[in-house]
Amino acid sequence: MDKDIERVLVSKEEIDEIAKRLGVILTEEYKDKFPIVIGLLKGCVPFMARLITEIKCHIELGFMDVSSYHGGIESTGDIKIKKDLDIPVQDRHVIITEDIVDTGRTIKVIMDLLKYRGAKSVSVVTLLDKPAGRVVKLDPEYIGVTIPKEFVVGYGLDFDEKYRNLPYVGVLKKEVYSK
Ligand code: IMP
């Protein structure tokens, strides 16, 4: 897999630091609120697993499977809920965990849905923020690192379902996705 990567953008060590930093902030913010930390599958898995071990207060976990990409490198804006939450969010504080916020469409749809279902608050924690890709107004409350508008893989992020298990985030060589 490493040979398909043009350069490492966020190293494993940097991701560790990000998880620790955000864990401290989230612990302080949510210590008396018993929030639901919702992961958006499948991209959330490595970062969510790392982050929650740095949150030092009670949390509940929930998962949704939402698709916005269909094998390519561009978001389509066509969001499908493939697996819904199995716990009610009414009157609960909710933290959505994402690998990356790009156009913002996916998170916006999910935020609106959770608010409509009566969540007391909805915030977003994301490992990566790609603000140059934004097409809807959305500012994640907790950001690991801001990256330029490039297609990245690793640490949950995929191209054609591959590379999610890379232990870092890297820029994929163009020749790989233009084949
Ligand atoms: P958005 O709706 O455009 O914000 O896209 C969010 C989803 O698109 C993320 O959860 C990823 O699955 C995917 N995505 C956005 N940018 C990238 C990227 O650079 N590499 C891989 N997946 C991406």
PDB file of C-alpha atoms and ligand atoms in Angstrom:
ATOM      1  CA  MET A   1       0.000   0.000   0.000  1.00  0.00           C
ATOM      2  CA  ASP A   2       2.790   2.450   0.920  1.00  0.00           C
ATOM      3  CA  LYS A   3       4.050   2.554  -2.662  1.00  0.00           C
ATOM      4  CA  ASP A   4       0.743   4.121  -3.813  1.00  0.00           C
ATOM      5  CA  ILE A   5       1.216   7.081  -1.480  1.00  0.00           C
ATOM      6  CA  GLU A   6       2.783  10.271  -2.837  1.00  0.00           C
ATOM      7  CA  ARG A   7       3.476  11.728   0.604  1.00  0.00           C
ATOM      8  CA  VAL A   8       2.419  11.366   4.228  1.00  0.00           C
ATOM      9  CA  LEU A   9       0.182  14.244   5.286  1.00  0.00           C
ATOM     10  CA  VAL A  10      -0.574  13.312   8.901  1.00  0.00           C
ATOM     11  CA  SER A  11       1.671  10.782  10.629  1.00  0.00           C
ATOM     12  CA  LYS A  12       0.639   8.203  13.228  1.00  0.00           C
ATOM     13  CA  GLU A  13       2.440  10.264  15.887  1.00  0.00           C
ATOM     14  CA  GLU A  14       0.541  13.403  14.879  1.00  0.00           C
ATOM     15  CA  ILE A  15      -2.763  11.503  15.015  1.00  0.00           C
ATOM     16  CA  ASP A  16      -1.872  10.352  18.545  1.00  0.00           C
ATOM     17  CA  GLU A  17      -1.284  13.960  19.584  1.00  0.00           C
ATOM     18  CA  ILE A  18      -4.550  15.052  17.963  1.00  0.00           C
ATOM     19  CA  ALA A  19      -6.517  12.332  19.799  1.00  0.00           C
ATOM     20  CA  LYS A  20      -4.965  13.371  23.123  1.00  0.00           C
ATOM     21  CA  ARG A  21      -5.595  17.089  22.557  1.00  0.00           C
ATOM     22  CA  LEU A  22      -9.213  16.605  21.460  1.00  0.00           C
ATOM     23  CA  GLY A  23      -9.805  14.046  24.227  1.00  0.00           C
ATOM     24  CA  VAL A  24      -8.916  16.635  26.884  1.00  0.00           C
ATOM     25  CA  ILE A  25     -11.223  19.231  25.324  1.00  0.00           C
ATOM     26  CA  LEU A  26     -14.148  16.801  24.924  1.00  0.00           C
ATOM     27  CA  THR A  27     -13.734  15.479  28.473  1.00  0.00           C
ATOM     28  CA  GLU A  28     -13.961  19.010  29.854  1.00  0.00           C
ATOM     29  CA  GLU A  29     -16.897  19.934  27.636  1.00  0.00           C
ATOM     30  CA  TYR A  30     -18.976  16.784  28.182  1.00  0.00           C
ATOM     31  CA  LYS A  31     -17.996  15.533  31.642  1.00  0.00           C
ATOM     32  CA  ASP A  32     -21.495  15.829  33.128  1.00  0.00           C
ATOM     33  CA  LYS A  33     -23.483  15.269  29.944  1.00  0.00           C
ATOM     34  CA  PHE A  34     -23.181  11.535  29.124  1.00  0.00           C
ATOM     35  CA  PRO A  35     -23.051  12.249  25.375  1.00  0.00           C
ATOM     36  CA  ILE A  36     -23.638   9.788  22.548  1.00  0.00           C
ATOM     37  CA  VAL A  37     -20.543   9.606  20.369  1.00  0.00           C
ATOM     38  CA  ILE A  38     -21.818   8.682  16.924  1.00  0.00           C
ATOM     39  CA  GLY A  39     -19.437   7.255  14.371  1.00  0.00           C
ATOM     40  CA  LEU A  40     -20.162   7.450  10.683  1.00  0.00           C
ATOM     41  CA  LEU A  41     -19.080   4.103   9.260  1.00  0.00           C
ATOM     42  CA  LYS A  42     -16.766   2.999   7.928  1.00  0.00           C
ATOM     43  CA  GLY A  43     -14.318   5.877   7.838  1.00  0.00           C
ATOM     44  CA  CYS A  44     -14.723   6.768  11.508  1.00  0.00           C
ATOM     45  CA  VAL A  45     -13.427   3.446  12.838  1.00  0.00           C
ATOM     46  CA  PRO A  46      -9.681   4.038  13.460  1.00  0.00           C
ATOM     47  CA  PHE A  47      -9.987   7.650  14.611  1.00  0.00           C
ATOM     48  CA  MET A  48     -13.049   7.037  16.773  1.00  0.00           C
ATOM     49  CA  ALA A  49     -11.397   4.032  18.425  1.00  0.00           C
ATOM     50  CA  ARG A  50      -8.278   6.111  19.166  1.00  0.00           C
ATOM     51  CA  LEU A  51     -10.168   9.225  20.283  1.00  0.00           C
ATOM     52  CA  ILE A  52     -12.608   7.637  22.716  1.00  0.00           C
ATOM     53  CA  THR A  53      -9.794   6.177  24.807  1.00  0.00           C
ATOM     54  CA  GLU A  54      -8.756   9.795  25.490  1.00  0.00           C
ATOM     55  CA  ILE A  55     -12.232  10.869  26.627  1.00  0.00           C
ATOM     56  CA  LYS A  56     -12.163  10.456  30.392  1.00  0.00           C
ATOM     57  CA  CYS A  57     -15.875  10.579  31.199  1.00  0.00           C
ATOM     58  CA  HIS A  58     -18.912   8.401  30.493  1.00  0.00           C
ATOM     59  CA  ILE A  59     -20.043   8.236  26.886  1.00  0.00           C
ATOM     60  CA  GLU A  60     -22.401   6.028  24.916  1.00  0.00           C
ATOM     61  CA  LEU A  61     -21.463   4.824  21.444  1.00  0.00           C
ATOM     62  CA  GLY A  62     -23.638   4.763  18.365  1.00  0.00           C
ATOM     63  CA  PHE A  63     -23.048   4.112  14.686  1.00  0.00           C
ATOM     64  CA  MET A  64     -24.595   5.081  11.399  1.00  0.00           C
ATOM     65  CA  ASP A  65     -23.575   3.951   7.956  1.00  0.00           C
ATOM     66  CA  VAL A  66     -23.970   6.746   5.483  1.00  0.00           C
ATOM     67  CA  SER A  67     -22.715   6.772   1.937  1.00  0.00           C
ATOM     68  CA  SER A  68     -21.906   9.800  -0.149  1.00  0.00           C
ATOM     69  CA  TYR A  69     -19.170   8.494  -2.441  1.00  0.00           C
ATOM     70  CA  HIS A  70     -19.710   5.751  -4.940  1.00  0.00           C
ATOM     71  CA  GLY A  71     -16.222   4.500  -5.588  1.00  0.00           C
ATOM     72  CA  GLY A  72     -14.885   7.709  -7.157  1.00  0.00           C
ATOM     73  CA  ILE A  73     -13.076  10.672  -5.637  1.00  0.00           C
ATOM     74  CA  GLU A  74     -15.878  13.241  -5.837  1.00  0.00           C
ATOM     75  CA  SER A  75     -18.738  13.562  -3.371  1.00  0.00           C
ATOM     76  CA  THR A  76     -22.065  13.224  -5.181  1.00  0.00           C
ATOM     77  CA  GLY A  77     -24.285  14.977  -2.670  1.00  0.00           C
ATOM     78  CA  ASP A  78     -26.579  11.983  -2.822  1.00  0.00           C
ATOM     79  CA  ILE A  79     -26.541  10.835   0.810  1.00  0.00           C
ATOM     80  CA  LYS A  80     -27.940   7.406   1.642  1.00  0.00           C
ATOM     81  CA  ILE A  81     -28.492   6.089   5.173  1.00  0.00           C
ATOM     82  CA  LYS A  82     -27.499   2.429   4.927  1.00  0.00           C
ATOM     83  CA  LYS A  83     -27.654   1.758   8.682  1.00  0.00           C
ATOM     84  CA  ASP A  84     -29.507   3.976  11.103  1.00  0.00           C
ATOM     85  CA  LEU A  85     -28.803   4.577  14.808  1.00  0.00           C
ATOM     86  CA  ASP A  86     -30.345   2.027  17.142  1.00  0.00           C
ATOM     87  CA  ILE A  87     -30.654   4.399  20.130  1.00  0.00           C
ATOM     88  CA  PRO A  88     -32.909   7.434  20.547  1.00  0.00           C
ATOM     89  CA  VAL A  89     -31.185  10.832  20.580  1.00  0.00           C
ATOM     90  CA  GLN A  90     -34.115  12.752  22.070  1.00  0.00           C
ATOM     91  CA  ASP A  91     -32.798  15.113  24.790  1.00  0.00           C
ATOM     92  CA  ARG A  92     -29.268  13.738  24.458  1.00  0.00           C
ATOM     93  CA  HIS A  93     -26.030  15.528  23.657  1.00  0.00           C
ATOM     94  CA  VAL A  94     -24.526  14.085  20.512  1.00  0.00           C
ATOM     95  CA  ILE A  95     -21.001  14.216  19.098  1.00  0.00           C
ATOM     96  CA  ILE A  96     -20.659  13.068  15.482  1.00  0.00           C
ATOM     97  CA  THR A  97     -17.249  11.582  14.714  1.00  0.00           C
ATOM     98  CA  GLU A  98     -15.927  11.809  11.181  1.00  0.00           C
ATOM     99  CA  ASP A  99     -12.718  11.009   9.354  1.00  0.00           C
ATOM    100  CA  ILE A 100     -12.981  14.075   7.113  1.00  0.00           C
ATOM    101  CA  VAL A 101     -15.320  16.953   6.365  1.00  0.00           C
ATOM    102  CA  ASP A 102     -15.026  17.910   2.708  1.00  0.00           C
ATOM    103  CA  THR A 103     -18.112  19.383   0.995  1.00  0.00           C
ATOM    104  CA  GLY A 104     -19.886  19.194   4.373  1.00  0.00           C
ATOM    105  CA  ARG A 105     -22.971  17.633   2.780  1.00  0.00           C
ATOM    106  CA  THR A 106     -22.849  14.347   4.687  1.00  0.00           C
ATOM    107  CA  ILE A 107     -22.479  15.932   8.113  1.00  0.00           C
ATOM    108  CA  LYS A 108     -25.076  18.600   7.368  1.00  0.00           C
ATOM    109  CA  VAL A 109     -27.695  15.980   6.486  1.00  0.00           C
ATOM    110  CA  ILE A 110     -26.930  13.945   9.618  1.00  0.00           C
ATOM    111  CA  MET A 111     -26.816  17.010  11.902  1.00  0.00           C
ATOM    112  CA  ASP A 112     -30.210  18.182  10.636  1.00  0.00           C
ATOM    113  CA  LEU A 113     -31.663  14.696  11.081  1.00  0.00           C
ATOM    114  CA  LEU A 114     -30.410  14.369  14.675  1.00  0.00           C
ATOM    115  CA  LYS A 115     -31.677  17.840  15.563  1.00  0.00           C
ATOM    116  CA  TYR A 116     -35.041  16.980  13.997  1.00  0.00           C
ATOM    117  CA  ARG A 117     -35.108  13.862  16.203  1.00  0.00           C
ATOM    118  CA  GLY A 118     -34.741  16.069  19.274  1.00  0.00           C
ATOM    119  CA  ALA A 119     -31.048  15.919  20.203  1.00  0.00           C
ATOM    120  CA  LYS A 120     -30.220  18.484  22.890  1.00  0.00           C
ATOM    121  CA  SER A 121     -27.015  19.456  21.091  1.00  0.00           C
ATOM    122  CA  VAL A 122     -25.114  18.192  18.071  1.00  0.00           C
ATOM    123  CA  SER A 123     -21.413  18.823  17.533  1.00  0.00           C
ATOM    124  CA  VAL A 124     -18.855  17.464  15.108  1.00  0.00           C
ATOM    125  CA  VAL A 125     -15.376  16.132  15.764  1.00  0.00           C
ATOM    126  CA  THR A 126     -13.321  15.344  12.694  1.00  0.00           C
ATOM    127  CA  LEU A 127      -9.784  14.111  12.222  1.00  0.00           C
ATOM    128  CA  LEU A 128      -9.397  16.127   9.008  1.00  0.00           C
ATOM    129  CA  ASP A 129     -11.026  19.279   7.746  1.00  0.00           C
ATOM    130  CA  LYS A 130     -10.836  20.195   4.051  1.00  0.00           C
ATOM    131  CA  PRO A 131     -12.482  23.662   4.097  1.00  0.00           C
ATOM    132  CA  ALA A 132     -11.554  24.421   0.475  1.00  0.00           C
ATOM    133  CA  GLY A 133     -13.965  21.663  -0.578  1.00  0.00           C
ATOM    134  CA  ARG A 134     -16.968  23.080   1.296  1.00  0.00           C
ATOM    135  CA  VAL A 135     -20.234  23.599  -0.589  1.00  0.00           C
ATOM    136  CA  VAL A 136     -22.544  23.976   2.449  1.00  0.00           C
ATOM    137  CA  LYS A 137     -21.983  26.184   5.479  1.00  0.00           C
ATOM    138  CA  LEU A 138     -20.564  23.964   8.175  1.00  0.00           C
ATOM    139  CA  ASP A 139     -17.876  24.578  10.786  1.00  0.00           C
ATOM    140  CA  PRO A 140     -16.912  21.473  12.774  1.00  0.00           C
ATOM    141  CA  GLU A 141     -16.476  22.347  16.450  1.00  0.00           C
ATOM    142  CA  TYR A 142     -13.477  20.057  16.995  1.00  0.00           C
ATOM    143  CA  ILE A 143     -10.886  19.662  14.258  1.00  0.00           C
ATOM    144  CA  GLY A 144      -7.774  17.480  14.284  1.00  0.00           C
ATOM    145  CA  VAL A 145      -5.989  19.145  11.400  1.00  0.00           C
ATOM    146  CA  THR A 146      -6.892  21.283   8.409  1.00  0.00           C
ATOM    147  CA  ILE A 147      -5.664  19.934   5.082  1.00  0.00           C
ATOM    148  CA  PRO A 148      -5.523  21.278   1.510  1.00  0.00           C
ATOM    149  CA  LYS A 149      -7.959  20.155  -1.207  1.00  0.00           C
ATOM    150  CA  GLU A 150      -6.267  16.889  -2.090  1.00  0.00           C
ATOM    151  CA  PHE A 151      -7.552  13.344  -2.190  1.00  0.00           C
ATOM    152  CA  VAL A 152      -6.216  11.512   0.849  1.00  0.00           C
ATOM    153  CA  VAL A 153      -6.402   7.938   2.109  1.00  0.00           C
ATOM    154  CA  GLY A 154      -5.525   6.057   5.280  1.00  0.00           C
ATOM    155  CA  TYR A 155      -6.653   6.018   8.906  1.00  0.00           C
ATOM    156  CA  GLY A 156     -10.208   5.189   7.821  1.00  0.00           C
ATOM    157  CA  LEU A 157     -10.233   7.020   4.505  1.00  0.00           C
ATOM    158  CA  ASP A 158     -10.552   4.875   1.424  1.00  0.00           C
ATOM    159  CA  PHE A 159     -10.256   4.813  -2.307  1.00  0.00           C
ATOM    160  CA  ASP A 160     -12.520   2.091  -3.666  1.00  0.00           C
ATOM    161  CA  GLU A 161     -12.723   0.577  -0.132  1.00  0.00           C
ATOM    162  CA  LYS A 162      -8.926   0.215   0.047  1.00  0.00           C
ATOM    163  CA  TYR A 163      -6.258   1.908   2.233  1.00  0.00           C
ATOM    164  CA  ARG A 164      -8.527   2.369   5.282  1.00  0.00           C
ATOM    165  CA  ASN A 165      -6.043   0.362   7.361  1.00  0.00           C
ATOM    166  CA  LEU A 166      -2.998   2.548   6.668  1.00  0.00           C
ATOM    167  CA  PRO A 167      -1.725   3.839  10.032  1.00  0.00           C
ATOM    168  CA  TYR A 168      -1.325   7.405   8.684  1.00  0.00           C
ATOM    169  CA  VAL A 169      -3.062   9.790   6.288  1.00  0.00           C
ATOM    170  CA  GLY A 170      -1.404  10.224   2.911  1.00  0.00           C
ATOM    171  CA  VAL A 171      -1.978  11.744  -0.489  1.00  0.00           C
ATOM    172  CA  LEU A 172      -2.789   9.042  -3.026  1.00  0.00           C
ATOM    173  CA  LYS A 173      -0.743   9.095  -6.226  1.00  0.00           C
ATOM    174  CA  LYS A 174      -2.889  10.427  -9.064  1.00  0.00           C
ATOM    175  CA  GLU A 175      -1.968   7.493 -11.296  1.00  0.00           C
ATOM    176  CA  VAL A 176      -3.733   5.164  -8.816  1.00  0.00           C
ATOM    177  CA  TYR A 177      -7.147   6.803  -9.127  1.00  0.00           C
ATOM    178  CA  SER A 178      -6.886   7.867 -12.754  1.00  0.00           C
ATOM    179  CA  LYS A 179      -6.266   4.279 -13.940  1.00  0.00           C
TER     180      LYS A 179
HETATM  181  P1  IMP B   1     -18.515  15.370   2.382  1.00  0.00           P
HETATM  182  O1  IMP B   1     -19.981  15.041   2.434  1.00  0.00           O
HETATM  183  O2  IMP B   1     -18.101  15.858   1.034  1.00  0.00           O
HETATM  184  O3  IMP B   1     -18.057  16.285   3.491  1.00  0.00           O
HETATM  185  O4  IMP B   1     -17.740  14.021   2.456  1.00  0.00           O
HETATM  186  C1  IMP B   1     -17.590  13.274   3.564  1.00  0.00           C
HETATM  187  C2  IMP B   1     -17.147  11.887   3.198  1.00  0.00           C
HETATM  188  O5  IMP B   1     -16.549  11.861   1.894  1.00  0.00           O
HETATM  189  C3  IMP B   1     -16.085  11.409   4.155  1.00  0.00           C
HETATM  190  O6  IMP B   1     -16.634  10.765   5.252  1.00  0.00           O
HETATM  191  C4  IMP B   1     -15.282  10.471   3.279  1.00  0.00           C
HETATM  192  O7  IMP B   1     -15.871   9.204   3.289  1.00  0.00           O
HETATM  193  C5  IMP B   1     -15.403  11.060   1.889  1.00  0.00           C
HETATM  194  N1  IMP B   1     -14.220  11.873   1.523  1.00  0.00           N
HETATM  195  C6  IMP B   1     -14.127  13.216   1.423  1.00  0.00           C
HETATM  196  N2  IMP B   1     -12.867  13.604   1.076  1.00  0.00           N
HETATM  197  C7  IMP B   1     -12.150  12.447   0.960  1.00  0.00           C
HETATM  198  C8  IMP B   1     -10.770  12.164   0.655  1.00  0.00           C
HETATM  199  O8  IMP B   1      -9.907  13.042   0.419  1.00  0.00           O
HETATM  200  N3  IMP B   1     -10.415  10.853   0.651  1.00  0.00           N
HETATM  201  C9  IMP B   1     -11.293   9.837   0.913  1.00  0.00           C
HETATM  202  N4  IMP B   1     -12.579  10.073   1.214  1.00  0.00           N
HETATM  203  C10 IMP B   1     -13.013  11.359   1.240  1.00  0.00           C
END
